[in-house]
Short mmCIF file of C-alpha atoms in Angstrom, two decimals:
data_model
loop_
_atom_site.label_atom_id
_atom_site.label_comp_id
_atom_site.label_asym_id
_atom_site.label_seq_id
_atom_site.Cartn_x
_atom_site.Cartn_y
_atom_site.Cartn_z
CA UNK A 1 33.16 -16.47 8.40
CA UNK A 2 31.78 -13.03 9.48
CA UNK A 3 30.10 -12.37 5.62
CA UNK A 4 28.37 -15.71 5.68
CA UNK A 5 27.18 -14.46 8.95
CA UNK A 6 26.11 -11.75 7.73
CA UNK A 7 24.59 -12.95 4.79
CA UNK A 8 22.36 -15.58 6.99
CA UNK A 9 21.36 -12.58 9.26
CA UNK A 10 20.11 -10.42 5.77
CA UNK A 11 18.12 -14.03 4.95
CA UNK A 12 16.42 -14.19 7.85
CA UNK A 13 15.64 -10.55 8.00
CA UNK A 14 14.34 -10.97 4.32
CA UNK A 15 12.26 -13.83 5.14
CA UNK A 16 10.42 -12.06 8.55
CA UNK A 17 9.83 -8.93 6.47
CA UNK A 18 8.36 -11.17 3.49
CA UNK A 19 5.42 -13.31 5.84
CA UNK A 20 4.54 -9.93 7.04
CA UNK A 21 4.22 -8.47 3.57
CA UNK A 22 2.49 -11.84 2.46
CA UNK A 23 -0.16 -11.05 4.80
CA UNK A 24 -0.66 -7.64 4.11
CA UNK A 25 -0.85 -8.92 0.39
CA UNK A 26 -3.89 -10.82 1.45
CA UNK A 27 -4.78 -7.92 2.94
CA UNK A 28 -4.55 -6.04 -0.32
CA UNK A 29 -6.33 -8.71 -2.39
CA UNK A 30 -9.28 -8.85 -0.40
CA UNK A 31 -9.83 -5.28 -0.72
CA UNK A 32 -9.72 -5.55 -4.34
CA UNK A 33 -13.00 -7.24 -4.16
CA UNK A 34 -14.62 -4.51 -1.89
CA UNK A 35 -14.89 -0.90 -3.15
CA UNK A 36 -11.60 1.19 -2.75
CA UNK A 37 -10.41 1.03 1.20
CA UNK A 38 -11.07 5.03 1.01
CA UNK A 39 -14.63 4.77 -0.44
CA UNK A 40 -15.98 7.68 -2.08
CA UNK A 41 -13.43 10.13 -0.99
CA UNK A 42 -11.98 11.62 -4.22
CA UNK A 43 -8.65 12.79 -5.03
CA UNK A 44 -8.58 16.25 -6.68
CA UNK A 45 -5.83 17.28 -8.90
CA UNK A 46 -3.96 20.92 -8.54
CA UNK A 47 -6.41 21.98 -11.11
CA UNK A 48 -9.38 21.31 -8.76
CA UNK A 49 -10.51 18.41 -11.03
CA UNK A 50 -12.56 15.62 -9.54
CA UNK A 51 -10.87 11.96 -10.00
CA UNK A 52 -12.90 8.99 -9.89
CA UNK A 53 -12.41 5.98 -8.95
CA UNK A 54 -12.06 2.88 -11.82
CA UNK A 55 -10.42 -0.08 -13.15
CA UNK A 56 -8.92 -2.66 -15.83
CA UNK A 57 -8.40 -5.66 -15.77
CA UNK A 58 -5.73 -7.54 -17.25
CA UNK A 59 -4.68 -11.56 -16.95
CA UNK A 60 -7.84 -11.93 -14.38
CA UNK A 61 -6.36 -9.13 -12.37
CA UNK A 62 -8.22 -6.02 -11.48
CA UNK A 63 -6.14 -2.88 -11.06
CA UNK A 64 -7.75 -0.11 -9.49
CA UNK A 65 -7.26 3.68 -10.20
CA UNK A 66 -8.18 7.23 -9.63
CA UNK A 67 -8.59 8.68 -13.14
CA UNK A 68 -9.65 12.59 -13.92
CA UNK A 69 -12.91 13.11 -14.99
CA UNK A 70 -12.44 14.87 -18.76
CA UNK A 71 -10.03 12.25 -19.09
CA UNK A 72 -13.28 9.85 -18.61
CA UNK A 73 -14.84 11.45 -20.33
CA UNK A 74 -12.20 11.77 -23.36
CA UNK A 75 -12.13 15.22 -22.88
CA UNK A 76 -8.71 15.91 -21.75
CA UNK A 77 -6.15 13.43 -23.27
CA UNK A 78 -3.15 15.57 -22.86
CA UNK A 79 -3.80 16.74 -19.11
CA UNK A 80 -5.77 14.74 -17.69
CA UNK A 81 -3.65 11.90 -15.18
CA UNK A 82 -4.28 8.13 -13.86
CA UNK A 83 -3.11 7.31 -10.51
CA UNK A 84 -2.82 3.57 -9.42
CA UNK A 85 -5.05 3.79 -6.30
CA UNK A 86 -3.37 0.97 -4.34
CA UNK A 87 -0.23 3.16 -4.63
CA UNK A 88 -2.39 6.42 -3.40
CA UNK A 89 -4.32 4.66 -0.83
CA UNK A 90 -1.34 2.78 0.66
CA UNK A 91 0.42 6.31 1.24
CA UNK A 92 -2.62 8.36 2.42
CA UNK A 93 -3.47 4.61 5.21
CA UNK A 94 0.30 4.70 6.55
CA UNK A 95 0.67 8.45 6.41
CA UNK A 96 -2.82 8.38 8.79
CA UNK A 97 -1.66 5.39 10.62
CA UNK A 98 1.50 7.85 11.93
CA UNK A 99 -0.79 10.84 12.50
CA UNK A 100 -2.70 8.54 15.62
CA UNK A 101 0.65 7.45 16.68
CA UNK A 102 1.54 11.13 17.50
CA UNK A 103 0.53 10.87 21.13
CA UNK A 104 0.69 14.77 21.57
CA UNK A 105 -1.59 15.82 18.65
CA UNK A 106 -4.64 13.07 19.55
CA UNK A 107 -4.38 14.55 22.98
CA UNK A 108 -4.67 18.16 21.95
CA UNK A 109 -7.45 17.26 19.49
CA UNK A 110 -9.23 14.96 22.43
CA UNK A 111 -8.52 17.73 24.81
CA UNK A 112 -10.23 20.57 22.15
CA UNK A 113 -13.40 18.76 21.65
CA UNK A 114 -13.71 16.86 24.76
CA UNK A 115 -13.74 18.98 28.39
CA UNK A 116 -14.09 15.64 30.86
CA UNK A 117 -11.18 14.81 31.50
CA UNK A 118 -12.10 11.22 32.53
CA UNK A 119 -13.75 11.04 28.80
CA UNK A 120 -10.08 12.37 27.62
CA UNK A 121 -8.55 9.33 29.40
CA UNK A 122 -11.11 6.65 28.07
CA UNK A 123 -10.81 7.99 23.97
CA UNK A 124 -6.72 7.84 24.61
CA UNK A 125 -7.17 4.30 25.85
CA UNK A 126 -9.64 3.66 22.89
CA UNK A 127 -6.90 5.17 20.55
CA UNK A 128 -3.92 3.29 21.67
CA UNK A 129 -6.23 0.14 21.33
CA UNK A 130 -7.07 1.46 17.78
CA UNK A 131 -3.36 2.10 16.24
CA UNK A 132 -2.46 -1.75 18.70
CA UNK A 133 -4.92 -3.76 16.33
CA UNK A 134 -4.49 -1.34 13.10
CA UNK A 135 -2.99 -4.44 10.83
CA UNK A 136 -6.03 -6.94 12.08
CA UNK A 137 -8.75 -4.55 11.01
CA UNK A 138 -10.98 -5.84 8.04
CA UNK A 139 -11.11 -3.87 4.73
CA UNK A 140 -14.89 -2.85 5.83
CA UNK A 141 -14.05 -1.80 9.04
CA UNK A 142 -10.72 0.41 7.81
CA UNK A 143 -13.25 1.72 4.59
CA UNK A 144 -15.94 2.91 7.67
CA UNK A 145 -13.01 4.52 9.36
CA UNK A 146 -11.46 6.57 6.57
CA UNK A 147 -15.23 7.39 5.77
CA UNK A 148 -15.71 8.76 8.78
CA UNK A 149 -12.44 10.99 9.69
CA UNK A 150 -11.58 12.25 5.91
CA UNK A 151 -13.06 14.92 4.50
CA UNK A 152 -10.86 15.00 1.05
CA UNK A 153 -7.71 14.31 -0.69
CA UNK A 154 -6.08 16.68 -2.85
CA UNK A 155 -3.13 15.73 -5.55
CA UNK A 156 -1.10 18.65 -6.11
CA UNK A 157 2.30 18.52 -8.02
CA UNK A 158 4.56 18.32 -5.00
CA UNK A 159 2.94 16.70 -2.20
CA UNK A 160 -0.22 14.98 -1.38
CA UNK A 161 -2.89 16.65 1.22
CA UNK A 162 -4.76 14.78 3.18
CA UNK A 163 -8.21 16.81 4.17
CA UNK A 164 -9.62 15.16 7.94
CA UNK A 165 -12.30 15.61 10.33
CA UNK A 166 -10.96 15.77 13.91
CA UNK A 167 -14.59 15.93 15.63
CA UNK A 168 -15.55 12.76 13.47
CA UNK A 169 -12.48 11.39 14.99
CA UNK A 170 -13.34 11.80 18.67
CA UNK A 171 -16.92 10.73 17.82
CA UNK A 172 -15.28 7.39 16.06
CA UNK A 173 -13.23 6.49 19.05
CA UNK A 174 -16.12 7.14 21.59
CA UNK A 175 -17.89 4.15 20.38
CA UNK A 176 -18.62 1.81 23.23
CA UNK A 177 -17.31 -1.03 20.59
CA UNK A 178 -13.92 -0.10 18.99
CA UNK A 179 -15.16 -2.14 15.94
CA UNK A 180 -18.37 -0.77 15.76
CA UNK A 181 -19.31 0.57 12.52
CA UNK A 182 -19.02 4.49 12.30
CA UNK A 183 -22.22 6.96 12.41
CA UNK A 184 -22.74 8.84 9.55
CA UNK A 185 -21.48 11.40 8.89
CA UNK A 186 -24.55 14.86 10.14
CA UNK A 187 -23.83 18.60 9.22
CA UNK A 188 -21.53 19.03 12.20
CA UNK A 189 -18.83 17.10 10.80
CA UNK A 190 -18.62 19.12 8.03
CA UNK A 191 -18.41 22.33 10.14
CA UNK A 192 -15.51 23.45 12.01
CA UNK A 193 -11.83 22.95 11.70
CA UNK A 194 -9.95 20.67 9.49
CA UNK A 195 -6.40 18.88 10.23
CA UNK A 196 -3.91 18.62 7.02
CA UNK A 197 -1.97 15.98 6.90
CA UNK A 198 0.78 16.19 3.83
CA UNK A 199 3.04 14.13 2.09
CA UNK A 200 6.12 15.60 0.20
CA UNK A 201 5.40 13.45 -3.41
CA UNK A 202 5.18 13.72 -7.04
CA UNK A 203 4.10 11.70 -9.50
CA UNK A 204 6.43 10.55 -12.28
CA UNK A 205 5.68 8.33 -15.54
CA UNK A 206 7.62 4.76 -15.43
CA UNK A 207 6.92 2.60 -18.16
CA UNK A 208 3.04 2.91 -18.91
CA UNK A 209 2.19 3.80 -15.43
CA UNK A 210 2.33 6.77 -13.01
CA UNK A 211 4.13 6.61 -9.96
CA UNK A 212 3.77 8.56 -6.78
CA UNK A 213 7.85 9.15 -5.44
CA UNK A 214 8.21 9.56 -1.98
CA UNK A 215 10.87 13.00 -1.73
CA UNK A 216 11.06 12.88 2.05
CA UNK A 217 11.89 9.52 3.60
CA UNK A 218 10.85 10.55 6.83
CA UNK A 219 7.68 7.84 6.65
CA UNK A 220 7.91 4.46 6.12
CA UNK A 221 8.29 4.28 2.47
CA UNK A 222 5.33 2.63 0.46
CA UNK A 223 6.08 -0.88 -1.17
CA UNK A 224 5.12 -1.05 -4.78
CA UNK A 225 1.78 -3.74 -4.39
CA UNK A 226 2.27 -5.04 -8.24
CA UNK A 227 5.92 -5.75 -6.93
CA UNK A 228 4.69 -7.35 -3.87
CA UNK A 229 2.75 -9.46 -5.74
CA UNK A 230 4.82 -11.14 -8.07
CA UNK A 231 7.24 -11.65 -4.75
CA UNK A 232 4.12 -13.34 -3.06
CA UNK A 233 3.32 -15.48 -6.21
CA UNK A 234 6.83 -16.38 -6.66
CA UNK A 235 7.24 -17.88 -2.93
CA UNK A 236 4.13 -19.58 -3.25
CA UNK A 237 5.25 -21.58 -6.20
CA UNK A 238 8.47 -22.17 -4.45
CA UNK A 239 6.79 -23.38 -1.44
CA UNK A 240 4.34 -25.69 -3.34
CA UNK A 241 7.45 -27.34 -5.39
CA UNK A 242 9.65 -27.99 -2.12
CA UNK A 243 6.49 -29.46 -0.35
CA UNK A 244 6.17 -31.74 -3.19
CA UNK A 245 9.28 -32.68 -4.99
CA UNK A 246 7.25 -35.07 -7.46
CA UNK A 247 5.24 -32.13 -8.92
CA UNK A 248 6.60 -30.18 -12.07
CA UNK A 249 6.29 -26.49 -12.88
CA UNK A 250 4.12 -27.60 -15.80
CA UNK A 251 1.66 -29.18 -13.32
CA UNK A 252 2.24 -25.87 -10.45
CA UNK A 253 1.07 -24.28 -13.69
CA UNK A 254 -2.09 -26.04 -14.54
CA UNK A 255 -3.26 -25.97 -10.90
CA UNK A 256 -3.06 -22.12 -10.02
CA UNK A 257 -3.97 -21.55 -13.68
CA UNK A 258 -1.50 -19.59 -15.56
CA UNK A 259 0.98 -21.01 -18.31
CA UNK A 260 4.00 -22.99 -17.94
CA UNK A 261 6.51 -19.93 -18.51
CA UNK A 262 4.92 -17.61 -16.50
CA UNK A 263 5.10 -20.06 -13.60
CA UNK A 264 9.18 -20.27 -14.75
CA UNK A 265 9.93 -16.20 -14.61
CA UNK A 266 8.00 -16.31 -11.33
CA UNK A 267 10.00 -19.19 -9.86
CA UNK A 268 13.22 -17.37 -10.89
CA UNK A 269 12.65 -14.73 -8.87
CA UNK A 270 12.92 -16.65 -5.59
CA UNK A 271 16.50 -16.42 -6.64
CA UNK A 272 16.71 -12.73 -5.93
CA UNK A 273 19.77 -11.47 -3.65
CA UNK A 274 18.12 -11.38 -0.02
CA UNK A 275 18.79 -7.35 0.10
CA UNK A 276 16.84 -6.80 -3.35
CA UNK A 277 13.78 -8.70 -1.75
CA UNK A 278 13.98 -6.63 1.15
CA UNK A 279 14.16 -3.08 -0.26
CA UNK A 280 11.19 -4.16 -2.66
CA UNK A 281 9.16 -4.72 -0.02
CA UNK A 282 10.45 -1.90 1.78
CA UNK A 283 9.46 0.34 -1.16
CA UNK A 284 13.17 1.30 -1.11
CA UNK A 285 14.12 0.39 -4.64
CA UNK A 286 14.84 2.23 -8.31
CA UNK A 287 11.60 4.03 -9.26
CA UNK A 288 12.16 2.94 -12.46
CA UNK A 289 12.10 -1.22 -11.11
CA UNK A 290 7.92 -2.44 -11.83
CA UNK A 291 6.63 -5.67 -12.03
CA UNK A 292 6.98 -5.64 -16.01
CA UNK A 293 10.86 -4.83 -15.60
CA UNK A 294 11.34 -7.24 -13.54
CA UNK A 295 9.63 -10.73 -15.01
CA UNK A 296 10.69 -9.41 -18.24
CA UNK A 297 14.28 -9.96 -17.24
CA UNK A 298 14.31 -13.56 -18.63
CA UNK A 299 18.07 -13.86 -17.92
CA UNK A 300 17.76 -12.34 -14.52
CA UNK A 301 21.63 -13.79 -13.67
CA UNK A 302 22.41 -15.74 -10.60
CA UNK A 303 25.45 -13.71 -9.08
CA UNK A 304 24.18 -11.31 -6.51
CA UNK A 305 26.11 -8.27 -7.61
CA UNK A 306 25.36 -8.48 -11.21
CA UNK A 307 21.53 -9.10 -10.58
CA UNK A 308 22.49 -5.43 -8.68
CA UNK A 309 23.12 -4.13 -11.66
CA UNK A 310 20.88 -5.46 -13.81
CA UNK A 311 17.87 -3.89 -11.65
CA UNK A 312 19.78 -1.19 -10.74
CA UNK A 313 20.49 -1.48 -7.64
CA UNK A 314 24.38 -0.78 -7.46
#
């Protein structure tokens, strides 16, 4: 029938969409174990307060965020704010990932600090080899780069701005070696004119937490990473039990070290309706649907449509 059909093609879409998100997971966790991917660049709240980078850790899992400083300091309980930085830093990365894919504005900013026009030709080449190999960089190597080429990033209440350095962007792609560690950053970098780059957001609490909501879709939306986590840990389990029939989820447990009904909300969860999976990774579902939400659902039912309206989906 045409619905089961169509319901095999949302699988498979589901499932292509999920190995790419499971490596860009990997991608995630390794950065956790580096600095922040944006280094010492700090976000600044409307205010014009400095936020500085810090983090928790919960259940042997580090969370990273951008806190203001009187709120460090204790200062400022009321209005000072805690951003999750993997939710910040994933924005500010793909919103900067779109800005070298605009073929006309690298070429005027090439063109502006760069008068050979053979030179022109070879940084083009260098930046369409750049935004080719953008998901295979290593955490260092993206870290050096958004070192480099931003100057700050601002917070405000509607929209996020995004500070760069367009001469420390020709100078990055001139490199002989495309790879090649960036030179810091002299006085000249500093001088001169600045490129904005903004994103229409604003920050709402959910649960505990605050959350940075996309208000103009016209980017690729940014997947929730605690989401994409427990979607990551979920498969895995899955995986390891259909691999081996004769394990149980008491022994799954034991060997990746968590407890027996953690391993059981986890495993549910592989149940999900293939087009909730794929607008959680997507970053295309309910603000108000977190990790917590979601593996607190204990009786997460099986029927599609009602697990749409559990979540809230429908």
């Amino acid at each position: 029938p045409l619905s089961a059909w169509r319901r095999a093609k949302a699988i498979c879409s589901s499932v292509n969409r999920f190995r790419f998100m499971a490596s860009l997971h990997r991608w995630v966790q390794n950065a956790r174990k580096n600095c922040s991917p944006s280094g010492p660049v700090i976000g600044r709240q409307t205010s014009g307060e400095r936020m500085s980078p810090t983090h928790a850790t919960k259940n042997n899992t580090r969370y990273r965020y951008y806190v203001s400083r009187p709120l460090l300091a204790g200062s400022a309980k009321d209005s000072g704010q805690r951003i999750p930085a993997s939710n910040l830093e994933a924005l500010v990365t793909g919103r900067i990932f779109n800005w070298l894919g605009d073929r006309s504005a690298m070429l005027d900013i090439i063109q502006s600090h760069t008068p050979d026009v053979t030179t022109q030709e070879r940084l083009m080449v260098s930046l369409e080899q750049c935004v080719a190999t953008w998901l295979e960089l290593k955490t260092g190597e993206v870290r050096n780069f958004m070192l480099s080429i931003v100057a700050r990033i601002q917070v405000h209440t509607d929209r996020i701005d995004i500070l760069l350095k367009p001469v420390s962007l020709v100078r990055w792609l001139g490199q002989t070696d495309s790879h090649a560690e960036p030179t810091t950053a002299t006085r000249c970098d500093t001088e001169g004119s600045f490129a904005t780059l903004s994103i229409p957001a604003r920050l709402k609490r959910v649960g505990k937490e605050m959350k940075i909501l996309i208000e103009d879709r016209s980017d690729s939306a940014s997947p929730d990473a605690s989401l994409v986590r427990v979607l990551v840990r979920a498969h895995m389990i899955r995986d390891r039990f259909l691999a081996d029939k004769s394990l149980t989820l008491d022994e799954i447990a034991k060997s990746v070290a968590i407890v027996p009904s953690y391993v059981t909300r986890l495993f549910r969860l592989t149940l999900l309706a293939p087009d909730i999976v794929s607008a959680i990774l997507g970053g295309k579902h309910p603000p108000e649907l977190n990790a917590r939400k979601l593996l607190d659902d204990t009786r997460l039912p099986l029927d599609w449509n009602e697990q749409r309206r559990s979540l809230g989906f429908a």
